PDB file of C-alpha atoms in Angstrom:
ATOM      1  CA  MET R 255       0.000   0.000   0.000  1.00  0.00           C
ATOM      2  CA  LYS R 256       2.884   2.369   0.779  1.00  0.00           C
ATOM      3  CA  LYS R 257       4.393   1.750  -2.673  1.00  0.00           C
ATOM      4  CA  LEU R 258       1.043   2.512  -4.368  1.00  0.00           C
ATOM      5  CA  GLN R 259       0.764   5.733  -2.408  1.00  0.00           C
ATOM      6  CA  LYS R 260       4.243   6.784  -3.528  1.00  0.00           C
ATOM      7  CA  VAL R 261       3.370   6.184  -7.206  1.00  0.00           C
ATOM      8  CA  LYS R 262       0.230   8.296  -6.888  1.00  0.00           C
ATOM      9  CA  ASN R 263       2.231  11.133  -5.308  1.00  0.00           C
ATOM     10  CA  VAL R 264       4.795  11.032  -8.187  1.00  0.00           C
ATOM     11  CA  ILE R 265       2.062  11.148 -10.839  1.00  0.00           C
ATOM     12  CA  ALA R 266       0.350  14.071  -9.081  1.00  0.00           C
ATOM     13  CA  GLY R 267       3.656  15.986  -8.946  1.00  0.00           C
ATOM     14  CA  ILE R 268       4.278  15.463 -12.670  1.00  0.00           C
ATOM     15  CA  PHE R 269       0.746  16.657 -13.508  1.00  0.00           C
ATOM     16  CA  LEU R 270       1.207  19.828 -11.442  1.00  0.00           C
ATOM     17  CA  ILE R 271       4.517  20.584 -13.173  1.00  0.00           C
ATOM     18  CA  LEU R 272       2.891  20.232 -16.633  1.00  0.00           C
ATOM     19  CA  LEU R 273      -0.021  22.440 -15.639  1.00  0.00           C
ATOM     20  CA  MET R 274       2.314  25.168 -14.400  1.00  0.00           C
ATOM     21  CA  GLY R 275       4.216  24.995 -17.747  1.00  0.00           C
ATOM     22  CA  VAL R 276       1.007  25.501 -19.745  1.00  0.00           C
ATOM     23  CA  ILE R 277       0.014  28.479 -17.579  1.00  0.00           C
ATOM     24  CA  VAL R 278       3.420  30.135 -18.075  1.00  0.00           C
ATOM     25  CA  VAL R 279       3.354  29.705 -21.899  1.00  0.00           C
ATOM     26  CA  ALA R 280      -0.226  31.026 -22.194  1.00  0.00           C
ATOM     27  CA  GLY R 281       0.589  34.084 -20.064  1.00  0.00           C
ATOM     28  CA  TYR R 282       3.649  34.866 -22.196  1.00  0.00           C
ATOM     29  CA  ARG R 283       1.597  34.664 -25.436  1.00  0.00           C
ATOM     30  CA  VAL R 284      -1.027  37.065 -24.062  1.00  0.00           C
ATOM     31  CA  VAL R 285       1.642  39.577 -23.113  1.00  0.00           C
ATOM     32  CA  VAL R 286       3.300  39.414 -26.558  1.00  0.00           C
ATOM     33  CA  THR R 287      -0.044  39.816 -28.379  1.00  0.00           C
ATOM     34  CA  ALA R 288      -0.909  42.859 -26.306  1.00  0.00           C
ATOM     35  CA  ASP R 289       2.426  44.434 -27.219  1.00  0.00           C
ATOM     36  CA  GLU R 290       1.980  43.775 -31.015  1.00  0.00           C
ATOM     37  CA  LEU R 291      -1.637  44.936 -31.267  1.00  0.00           C
ATOM     38  CA  PRO R 292      -0.955  48.707 -31.728  1.00  0.00           C
ATOM     39  CA  GLY R 293       1.453  48.059 -34.664  1.00  0.00           C
ATOM     40  CA  LYS R 294      -1.028  45.758 -36.433  1.00  0.00           C
ATOM     41  CA  LEU R 295      -3.870  48.234 -36.047  1.00  0.00           C
ATOM     42  CA  SER R 296      -1.624  50.981 -37.526  1.00  0.00           C
ATOM     43  CA  CYS R 297      -0.896  48.785 -40.643  1.00  0.00           C
ATOM     44  CA  ILE R 298      -4.594  48.138 -41.199  1.00  0.00           C
ATOM     45  CA  ALA R 299      -5.375  51.880 -41.056  1.00  0.00           C
ATOM     46  CA  THR R 300      -2.612  52.687 -43.551  1.00  0.00           C
ATOM     47  CA  SER R 301      -3.910  50.037 -46.023  1.00  0.00           C
ATOM     48  CA  ALA R 302      -7.415  51.452 -45.765  1.00  0.00           C
ATOM     49  CA  ASN R 303      -6.173  54.949 -46.541  1.00  0.00           C
ATOM     50  CA  ASN R 304      -4.182  53.701 -49.571  1.00  0.00           C
ATOM     51  CA  LEU R 305      -7.192  51.796 -50.921  1.00  0.00           C
ATOM     52  CA  GLN R 306      -9.390  54.880 -50.547  1.00  0.00           C
ATOM     53  CA  ALA R 307      -6.810  56.993 -52.410  1.00  0.00           C
ATOM     54  CA  TYR R 308      -6.402  54.572 -55.353  1.00  0.00           C
ATOM     55  CA  ALA R 309     -10.105  53.619 -55.686  1.00  0.00           C
ATOM     56  CA  PRO R 310     -10.862  56.312 -58.360  1.00  0.00           C
ATOM     57  CA  MET R 311      -7.923  55.131 -60.474  1.00  0.00           C
ATOM     58  CA  LEU R 312      -8.945  51.432 -60.186  1.00  0.00           C
ATOM     59  CA  SER R 313     -12.526  52.282 -61.180  1.00  0.00           C
ATOM     60  CA  LYS R 314     -11.227  53.821 -64.443  1.00  0.00           C
ATOM     61  CA  THR R 315      -9.153  50.724 -65.361  1.00  0.00           C
ATOM     62  CA  GLN R 316     -10.754  48.596 -68.192  1.00  0.00           C
ATOM     63  CA  LYS R 317      -9.922  45.303 -69.771  1.00  0.00           C
ATOM     64  CA  VAL R 318      -8.247  45.678 -73.191  1.00  0.00           C
ATOM     65  CA  SER R 319      -8.756  43.086 -75.948  1.00  0.00           C
ATOM     66  CA  TYR R 320      -5.893  41.701 -78.043  1.00  0.00           C
ATOM     67  CA  ASP R 321      -6.988  43.583 -81.184  1.00  0.00           C
ATOM     68  CA  LYS R 322      -7.420  46.898 -79.287  1.00  0.00           C
ATOM     69  CA  MET R 323      -4.033  46.503 -77.675  1.00  0.00           C
ATOM     70  CA  LYS R 324      -2.472  45.624 -81.026  1.00  0.00           C
ATOM     71  CA  TYR R 325      -3.979  48.328 -83.194  1.00  0.00           C
ATOM     72  CA  GLY R 326      -4.411  51.011 -80.512  1.00  0.00           C
ATOM     73  CA  TYR R 327      -1.082  50.968 -78.696  1.00  0.00           C
ATOM     74  CA  MET R 328       1.527  49.794 -81.248  1.00  0.00           C
ATOM     75  CA  ASP R 329       3.435  51.757 -83.843  1.00  0.00           C
ATOM     76  CA  ASP R 330       3.657  50.665 -87.472  1.00  0.00           C
ATOM     77  CA  LEU R 331       6.861  48.630 -87.083  1.00  0.00           C
ATOM     78  CA  MET R 332       5.560  46.664 -84.138  1.00  0.00           C
ATOM     79  CA  LEU R 333       2.228  46.256 -85.903  1.00  0.00           C
ATOM     80  CA  ALA R 334       3.969  44.835 -89.003  1.00  0.00           C
ATOM     81  CA  GLN R 335       5.947  42.426 -86.811  1.00  0.00           C
ATOM     82  CA  MET R 336       2.802  41.307 -85.031  1.00  0.00           C
ATOM     83  CA  ASP R 337       1.053  40.756 -88.403  1.00  0.00           C
ATOM     84  CA  VAL R 338       3.945  38.563 -89.556  1.00  0.00           C
ATOM     85  CA  LEU R 339       3.788  36.576 -86.333  1.00  0.00           C
ATOM     86  CA  ASP R 340       0.007  36.233 -86.605  1.00  0.00           C
ATOM     87  CA  GLN R 341       0.262  35.069 -90.235  1.00  0.00           C
ATOM     88  CA  ALA R 342       2.959  32.565 -89.339  1.00  0.00           C
ATOM     89  CA  TYR R 343       0.768  31.259 -86.505  1.00  0.00           C
ATOM     90  CA  GLU R 344      -2.242  30.935 -88.836  1.00  0.00           C
ATOM     91  CA  ASN R 345      -0.118  29.151 -91.453  1.00  0.00           C
ATOM     92  CA  GLU R 346       1.177  26.777 -88.815  1.00  0.00           C
ATOM     93  CA  ARG R 347      -2.359  26.048 -87.656  1.00  0.00           C
ATOM     94  CA  LEU R 348      -3.480  25.470 -91.248  1.00  0.00           C
ATOM     95  CA  GLU R 349      -0.572  23.080 -91.817  1.00  0.00           C
ATOM     96  CA  GLU R 350      -1.479  21.173 -88.668  1.00  0.00           C
ATOM     97  CA  ILE R 351      -5.129  20.929 -89.761  1.00  0.00           C
ATOM     98  CA  ARG R 352      -4.082  19.876 -93.276  1.00  0.00           C
ATOM     99  CA  ALA R 353      -1.734  17.226 -91.875  1.00  0.00           C
ATOM    100  CA  VAL R 354      -4.474  15.851 -89.626  1.00  0.00           C
ATOM    101  CA  ASN R 355      -6.883  15.746 -92.572  1.00  0.00           C
ATOM    102  CA  ASN R 356      -4.283  13.980 -94.727  1.00  0.00           C
ATOM    103  CA  LEU R 357      -3.636  11.420 -92.014  1.00  0.00           C
ATOM    104  CA  THR R 358      -7.373  10.816 -91.639  1.00  0.00           C
ATOM    105  CA  ALA R 359      -7.807  10.403 -95.399  1.00  0.00           C
ATOM    106  CA  MET R 360      -4.813   8.052 -95.577  1.00  0.00           C
ATOM    107  CA  SER R 361      -6.225   6.012 -92.715  1.00  0.00           C
ATOM    108  CA  GLU R 362      -9.592   5.723 -94.457  1.00  0.00           C
ATOM    109  CA  LYS R 363      -7.930   4.760 -97.746  1.00  0.00           C
ATOM    110  CA  THR R 364      -5.791   2.181 -95.971  1.00  0.00           C
ATOM    111  CA  THR R 365      -8.865   0.728 -94.290  1.00  0.00           C
ATOM    112  CA  ASP R 366     -10.750   0.585 -97.608  1.00  0.00           C
ATOM    113  CA  LYS R 367      -7.765  -1.004 -99.346  1.00  0.00           C
ATOM    114  CA  LEU R 368      -7.387  -3.630 -96.639  1.00  0.00           C
ATOM    115  CA  ALA R 369     -11.103  -4.428 -96.840  1.00  0.00           C
ATOM    116  CA  TYR R 370     -10.871  -4.675-100.648  1.00  0.00           C
ATOM    117  CA  GLU R 371      -7.835  -6.941-100.446  1.00  0.00           C
ATOM    118  CA  ALA R 372      -9.571  -9.172 -97.881  1.00  0.00           C
ATOM    119  CA  ALA R 373     -12.731  -9.443-100.030  1.00  0.00           C
ATOM    120  CA  LYS R 374     -10.645 -10.125-103.144  1.00  0.00           C
ATOM    121  CA  LYS R 375      -8.674 -12.836-101.349  1.00  0.00           C
ATOM    122  CA  GLN R 376     -11.890 -14.446-100.104  1.00  0.00           C
ATOM    123  CA  LEU R 377     -13.375 -14.478-103.626  1.00  0.00           C
ATOM    124  CA  GLU R 378     -10.177 -15.977-105.031  1.00  0.00           C
ATOM    125  CA  GLU R 379     -10.194 -18.682-102.342  1.00  0.00           C
ATOM    126  CA  GLU R 380     -13.845 -19.522-103.074  1.00  0.00           C
ATOM    127  CA  ALA R 381     -13.133 -19.660-106.825  1.00  0.00           C
ATOM    128  CA  GLU R 382     -10.140 -21.945-106.200  1.00  0.00           C
ATOM    129  CA  LYS R 383     -12.235 -24.228-103.987  1.00  0.00           C
ATOM    130  CA  ALA R 384     -14.935 -24.386-106.685  1.00  0.00           C
ATOM    131  CA  ARG R 385     -12.312 -25.172-109.330  1.00  0.00           C
ATOM    132  CA  GLN R 386     -10.807 -27.931-107.179  1.00  0.00           C
ATOM    133  CA  ALA R 387     -14.260 -29.376-106.484  1.00  0.00           C
ATOM    134  CA  ALA R 388     -15.068 -29.365-110.214  1.00  0.00           C
ATOM    135  CA  ALA R 389     -11.720 -31.018-110.972  1.00  0.00           C
ATOM    136  CA  LEU R 390     -12.343 -33.691-108.339  1.00  0.00           C
ATOM    137  CA  ALA R 391     -15.855 -34.308-109.684  1.00  0.00           C
ATOM    138  CA  GLU R 392     -14.508 -34.589-113.233  1.00  0.00           C
ATOM    139  CA  ALA R 393     -11.766 -36.965-112.088  1.00  0.00           C
ATOM    140  CA  ALA R 394     -14.309 -39.093-110.208  1.00  0.00           C
ATOM    141  CA  LYS R 395     -16.539 -39.160-113.283  1.00  0.00           C
ATOM    142  CA  LYS R 396     -13.650 -40.250-115.498  1.00  0.00           C
ATOM    143  CA  ALA R 397     -12.673 -42.885-112.943  1.00  0.00           C
ATOM    144  CA  ARG R 398     -16.223 -44.273-112.914  1.00  0.00           C
ATOM    145  CA  ILE R 399     -16.288 -44.347-116.713  1.00  0.00           C
ATOM    146  CA  GLN R 400     -12.913 -46.086-116.848  1.00  0.00           C
ATOM    147  CA  ALA R 401     -14.039 -48.610-114.231  1.00  0.00           C
ATOM    148  CA  LEU R 402     -17.241 -49.315-116.179  1.00  0.00           C
ATOM    149  CA  LEU R 403     -15.321 -49.718-119.438  1.00  0.00           C
ATOM    150  CA  ALA R 404     -12.835 -52.025-117.735  1.00  0.00           C
ATOM    151  CA  GLN R 405     -15.691 -54.068-116.284  1.00  0.00           C
ATOM    152  CA  MET R 406     -17.389 -54.322-119.681  1.00  0.00           C
ATOM    153  CA  GLU R 407     -14.131 -55.333-121.341  1.00  0.00           C
ATOM    154  CA  ALA R 408     -13.528 -57.942-118.648  1.00  0.00           C
ATOM    155  CA  GLU R 409     -17.049 -59.347-119.068  1.00  0.00           C
ATOM    156  CA  GLU R 410     -16.693 -59.366-122.829  1.00  0.00           C
ATOM    157  CA  ALA R 411     -13.341 -61.150-122.574  1.00  0.00           C
ATOM    158  CA  ALA R 412     -14.817 -63.655-120.115  1.00  0.00           C
ATOM    159  CA  GLU R 413     -17.812 -64.238-122.394  1.00  0.00           C
ATOM    160  CA  ASN R 414     -15.575 -64.705-125.416  1.00  0.00           C
ATOM    161  CA  VAL R 415     -13.502 -67.227-123.460  1.00  0.00           C
ATOM    162  CA  GLN R 416     -16.669 -68.992-122.354  1.00  0.00           C
ATOM    163  CA  ASN R 417     -18.002 -69.072-125.917  1.00  0.00           C
ATOM    164  CA  ILE R 418     -14.727 -70.463-127.178  1.00  0.00           C
ATOM    165  CA  ASP R 419     -14.627 -73.061-124.405  1.00  0.00           C
ATOM    166  CA  THR R 420     -18.240 -74.200-124.837  1.00  0.00           C
ATOM    167  CA  GLY R 421     -18.263 -74.242-128.657  1.00  0.00           C
ATOM    168  CA  ASP R 422     -17.386 -77.323-130.645  1.00  0.00           C
ATOM    169  CA  SER R 423     -15.830 -77.949-134.049  1.00  0.00           C
ATOM    170  CA  SER R 424     -19.205 -78.321-135.683  1.00  0.00           C
ATOM    171  CA  ASP R 425     -20.373 -74.808-134.576  1.00  0.00           C
ATOM    172  CA  ARG R 426     -20.844 -72.639-137.678  1.00  0.00           C
ATOM    173  CA  GLY R 427     -22.677 -69.741-136.097  1.00  0.00           C
ATOM    174  CA  SER R 428     -25.912 -71.494-135.141  1.00  0.00           C
ATOM    175  CA  GLY R 429     -24.969 -73.124-131.806  1.00  0.00           C
ATOM    176  CA  ASP R 430     -26.938 -72.725-128.552  1.00  0.00           C
ATOM    177  CA  THR R 431     -24.087 -71.098-126.584  1.00  0.00           C
ATOM    178  CA  ALA R 432     -25.970 -68.045-125.251  1.00  0.00           C
ATOM    179  CA  SER R 433     -25.943 -68.123-121.432  1.00  0.00           C
ATOM    180  CA  LYS R 434     -28.719 -65.550-120.801  1.00  0.00           C
ATOM    181  CA  GLY R 435     -31.963 -64.706-122.598  1.00  0.00           C
ATOM    182  CA  GLY R 436     -33.187 -65.557-126.082  1.00  0.00           C
ATOM    183  CA  ARG R 437     -33.877 -68.835-127.780  1.00  0.00           C
ATOM    184  CA  LYS R 438     -32.800 -70.584-130.920  1.00  0.00           C
ATOM    185  CA  GLY R 439     -35.126 -70.323-133.916  1.00  0.00           C
ATOM    186  CA  THR R 440     -35.433 -72.192-137.181  1.00  0.00           C
ATOM    187  CA  PRO R 441     -34.776 -70.257-140.398  1.00  0.00           C
ATOM    188  CA  VAL R 442     -37.787 -69.563-142.608  1.00  0.00           C
ATOM    189  CA  TYR R 443     -37.019 -68.922-146.267  1.00  0.00           C
ATOM    190  CA  ALA R 444     -39.284 -66.966-148.614  1.00  0.00           C
ATOM    191  CA  GLU R 445     -40.146 -68.249-152.073  1.00  0.00           C
ATOM    192  CA  SER R 446     -40.964 -64.679-153.137  1.00  0.00           C
ATOM    193  CA  HIS R 447     -41.155 -61.197-151.638  1.00  0.00           C
ATOM    194  CA  GLY R 448     -43.032 -57.941-151.919  1.00  0.00           C
ATOM    195  CA  LYS R 449     -41.808 -54.471-152.771  1.00  0.00           C
ATOM    196  CA  SER R 450     -38.338 -53.273-151.812  1.00  0.00           C
ATOM    197  CA  LEU R 451     -37.886 -51.023-148.797  1.00  0.00           C
ATOM    198  CA  GLY R 452     -34.426 -50.030-149.995  1.00  0.00           C
ATOM    199  CA  LYS R 453     -30.958 -50.807-148.817  1.00  0.00           C
ATOM    200  CA  PHE R 454     -30.379 -50.980-145.054  1.00  0.00           C
ATOM    201  CA  VAL R 455     -27.277 -51.188-142.904  1.00  0.00           C
ATOM    202  CA  ILE R 456     -27.652 -54.462-140.994  1.00  0.00           C
ATOM    203  CA  THR R 457     -25.682 -55.052-137.800  1.00  0.00           C
ATOM    204  CA  ALA R 458     -25.963 -57.819-135.185  1.00  0.00           C
ATOM    205  CA  TYR R 459     -26.497 -58.085-131.420  1.00  0.00           C
ATOM    206  CA  CYS R 460     -27.078 -60.593-128.636  1.00  0.00           C
ATOM    207  CA  THR R 461     -28.244 -60.276-125.016  1.00  0.00           C
ATOM    208  CA  CYS R 462     -24.770 -59.729-123.532  1.00  0.00           C
ATOM    209  CA  ARG R 463     -23.761 -56.607-121.604  1.00  0.00           C
ATOM    210  CA  VAL R 464     -21.592 -55.362-124.464  1.00  0.00           C
ATOM    211  CA  CYS R 465     -24.541 -55.347-126.844  1.00  0.00           C
ATOM    212  CA  CYS R 466     -27.423 -54.472-124.501  1.00  0.00           C
ATOM    213  CA  GLY R 467     -25.790 -52.676-121.540  1.00  0.00           C
ATOM    214  CA  VAL R 468     -28.208 -52.435-118.604  1.00  0.00           C
ATOM    215  CA  TYR R 469     -30.765 -54.513-120.542  1.00  0.00           C
ATOM    216  CA  SER R 470     -28.402 -57.476-120.864  1.00  0.00           C
ATOM    217  CA  GLY R 471     -29.719 -60.923-119.981  1.00  0.00           C
ATOM    218  CA  GLY R 472     -33.345 -59.997-120.656  1.00  0.00           C
ATOM    219  CA  ASN R 473     -35.670 -62.494-122.211  1.00  0.00           C
ATOM    220  CA  ARG R 474     -38.171 -60.040-123.641  1.00  0.00           C
ATOM    221  CA  THR R 475     -37.965 -57.641-126.579  1.00  0.00           C
ATOM    222  CA  ALA R 476     -39.446 -54.147-126.713  1.00  0.00           C
ATOM    223  CA  SER R 477     -42.577 -55.620-128.275  1.00  0.00           C
ATOM    224  CA  GLY R 478     -42.918 -58.245-125.511  1.00  0.00           C
ATOM    225  CA  THR R 479     -41.726 -61.331-127.402  1.00  0.00           C
ATOM    226  CA  VAL R 480     -38.818 -63.626-126.574  1.00  0.00           C
ATOM    227  CA  PRO R 481     -35.797 -62.712-128.752  1.00  0.00           C
ATOM    228  CA  THR R 482     -35.329 -65.559-131.220  1.00  0.00           C
ATOM    229  CA  SER R 483     -32.419 -66.153-133.559  1.00  0.00           C
ATOM    230  CA  ASN R 484     -33.248 -66.419-137.275  1.00  0.00           C
ATOM    231  CA  ARG R 485     -36.419 -64.376-136.567  1.00  0.00           C
ATOM    232  CA  THR R 486     -36.037 -61.258-134.349  1.00  0.00           C
ATOM    233  CA  ILE R 487     -34.705 -57.966-135.707  1.00  0.00           C
ATOM    234  CA  ALA R 488     -34.543 -54.552-134.068  1.00  0.00           C
ATOM    235  CA  VAL R 489     -35.814 -51.686-136.227  1.00  0.00           C
ATOM    236  CA  ASP R 490     -36.764 -48.026-136.203  1.00  0.00           C
ATOM    237  CA  THR R 491     -40.517 -48.318-135.750  1.00  0.00           C
ATOM    238  CA  ASN R 492     -41.017 -45.071-137.668  1.00  0.00           C
ATOM    239  CA  VAL R 493     -39.651 -46.888-140.722  1.00  0.00           C
ATOM    240  CA  ILE R 494     -40.724 -50.496-140.087  1.00  0.00           C
ATOM    241  CA  PRO R 495     -43.544 -50.995-137.524  1.00  0.00           C
ATOM    242  CA  PHE R 496     -43.517 -53.843-134.982  1.00  0.00           C
ATOM    243  CA  ARG R 497     -44.570 -57.303-136.224  1.00  0.00           C
ATOM    244  CA  THR R 498     -43.789 -56.392-139.823  1.00  0.00           C
ATOM    245  CA  LYS R 499     -42.261 -59.320-141.728  1.00  0.00           C
ATOM    246  CA  VAL R 500     -39.393 -58.548-144.067  1.00  0.00           C
ATOM    247  CA  VAL R 501     -37.150 -60.604-146.306  1.00  0.00           C
ATOM    248  CA  ILE R 502     -33.384 -60.246-145.926  1.00  0.00           C
ATOM    249  CA  ASN R 503     -31.105 -62.357-148.078  1.00  0.00           C
ATOM    250  CA  GLY R 504     -34.026 -64.700-148.851  1.00  0.00           C
ATOM    251  CA  GLN R 505     -34.857 -65.298-145.167  1.00  0.00           C
ATOM    252  CA  VAL R 506     -37.969 -64.035-143.347  1.00  0.00           C
ATOM    253  CA  TYR R 507     -37.487 -61.900-140.200  1.00  0.00           C
ATOM    254  CA  VAL R 508     -40.011 -60.164-137.911  1.00  0.00           C
ATOM    255  CA  ALA R 509     -39.632 -56.628-136.478  1.00  0.00           C
ATOM    256  CA  GLU R 510     -39.897 -57.334-132.723  1.00  0.00           C
ATOM    257  CA  ASP R 511     -37.279 -55.131-131.052  1.00  0.00           C
ATOM    258  CA  ARG R 512     -35.758 -51.647-131.175  1.00  0.00           C
ATOM    259  CA  GLY R 513     -32.690 -49.827-129.868  1.00  0.00           C
ATOM    260  CA  GLY R 514     -31.444 -46.320-129.155  1.00  0.00           C
ATOM    261  CA  ALA R 515     -28.878 -46.508-131.969  1.00  0.00           C
ATOM    262  CA  ILE R 516     -31.276 -48.049-134.505  1.00  0.00           C
ATOM    263  CA  LYS R 517     -32.518 -45.062-136.473  1.00  0.00           C
ATOM    264  CA  GLY R 518     -33.649 -44.713-140.077  1.00  0.00           C
ATOM    265  CA  LYS R 519     -32.556 -47.375-142.531  1.00  0.00           C
ATOM    266  CA  ARG R 520     -30.732 -49.543-140.066  1.00  0.00           C
ATOM    267  CA  ILE R 521     -31.565 -53.010-138.738  1.00  0.00           C
ATOM    268  CA  ASP R 522     -30.037 -54.931-135.834  1.00  0.00           C
ATOM    269  CA  MET R 523     -30.291 -58.704-136.237  1.00  0.00           C
ATOM    270  CA  PHE R 524     -30.525 -60.937-133.138  1.00  0.00           C
ATOM    271  CA  PHE R 525     -28.067 -63.796-132.624  1.00  0.00           C
ATOM    272  CA  MET R 526     -27.773 -66.289-129.769  1.00  0.00           C
ATOM    273  CA  THR R 527     -24.095 -65.613-129.035  1.00  0.00           C
ATOM    274  CA  HIS R 528     -21.763 -62.651-129.171  1.00  0.00           C
ATOM    275  CA  LYS R 529     -19.425 -64.706-131.332  1.00  0.00           C
ATOM    276  CA  GLU R 530     -22.133 -65.107-133.964  1.00  0.00           C
ATOM    277  CA  ALA R 531     -22.905 -61.372-133.793  1.00  0.00           C
ATOM    278  CA  LEU R 532     -19.232 -60.545-134.317  1.00  0.00           C
ATOM    279  CA  ARG R 533     -19.058 -62.963-137.214  1.00  0.00           C
ATOM    280  CA  TRP R 534     -21.995 -61.191-138.907  1.00  0.00           C
ATOM    281  CA  GLY R 535     -20.370 -57.779-138.439  1.00  0.00           C
ATOM    282  CA  ARG R 536     -21.861 -54.944-140.494  1.00  0.00           C
ATOM    283  CA  ARG R 537     -23.443 -55.431-143.892  1.00  0.00           C
ATOM    284  CA  THR R 538     -25.501 -53.369-146.334  1.00  0.00           C
ATOM    285  CA  MET R 539     -28.316 -55.346-147.954  1.00  0.00           C
ATOM    286  CA  GLU R 540     -31.607 -54.913-149.791  1.00  0.00           C
ATOM    287  CA  VAL R 541     -34.705 -55.358-147.597  1.00  0.00           C
ATOM    288  CA  TYR R 542     -38.123 -56.396-148.966  1.00  0.00           C
ATOM    289  CA  LEU R 543     -41.588 -56.752-147.501  1.00  0.00           C
ATOM    290  CA  ALA R 544     -42.661 -60.365-147.116  1.00  0.00           C
ATOM    291  CA  LYS R 545     -45.803 -61.575-148.853  1.00  0.00           C
TER     292      LYS R 545
END
């Protein structure tokens, strides 16, 4: 308890010392201010008198514009110098404006040119893609045609080999070696004939793929009959109607079929085998109506 009492006494002493210091400083400041007050009041009075004396002069003062100052207070030499400076300033401003305008125009032209180049490049790329697509389509078309031709040649070669293998030494073009469609017929010879229809180009065909394409192997003609050797011929129905009997080389044939290549004075004669059709070949002969 004694120690606590000592601490309190020390703190109280320090507080009293600080309070006495504050009182001394405040008293000194009051004394100094009282001494300075007459001088400050004298300065304020002097300023007021000066302001009152110069007030009429300040009231007459006016703002002067640049043009009034230039043309109202300068002699000719200074005026000429100022005109030169003003002109130089205006020229400089005009050059700056012109440069900005030129830069703006160049920027717009550059933008337009870039857009044009981009559009042109895009069109060229699209045209090149279209050209490549057309070239690929043409190449694919040629490849399909070549494949079809190769297939037809292979089938023809295989059929020729088959015909050679299945024929015998007694075959003279009338053997039953056709593998698909058609039937063998018996020749019918005419003792006489009617009027002449003129000379016709006479070719030969069978039911193979080489001769008939997609219609190969069929067993019906365009008129609905079964193709028969020594009887059936394909004709242009505008020249010789269906079921018309004609005499060719003394033998009677019946118009029962037609073909896309048989036009005008042309006749295609049916044979059982491709070998027989090849043997016939292409001949020009007189054709007559049968009685």
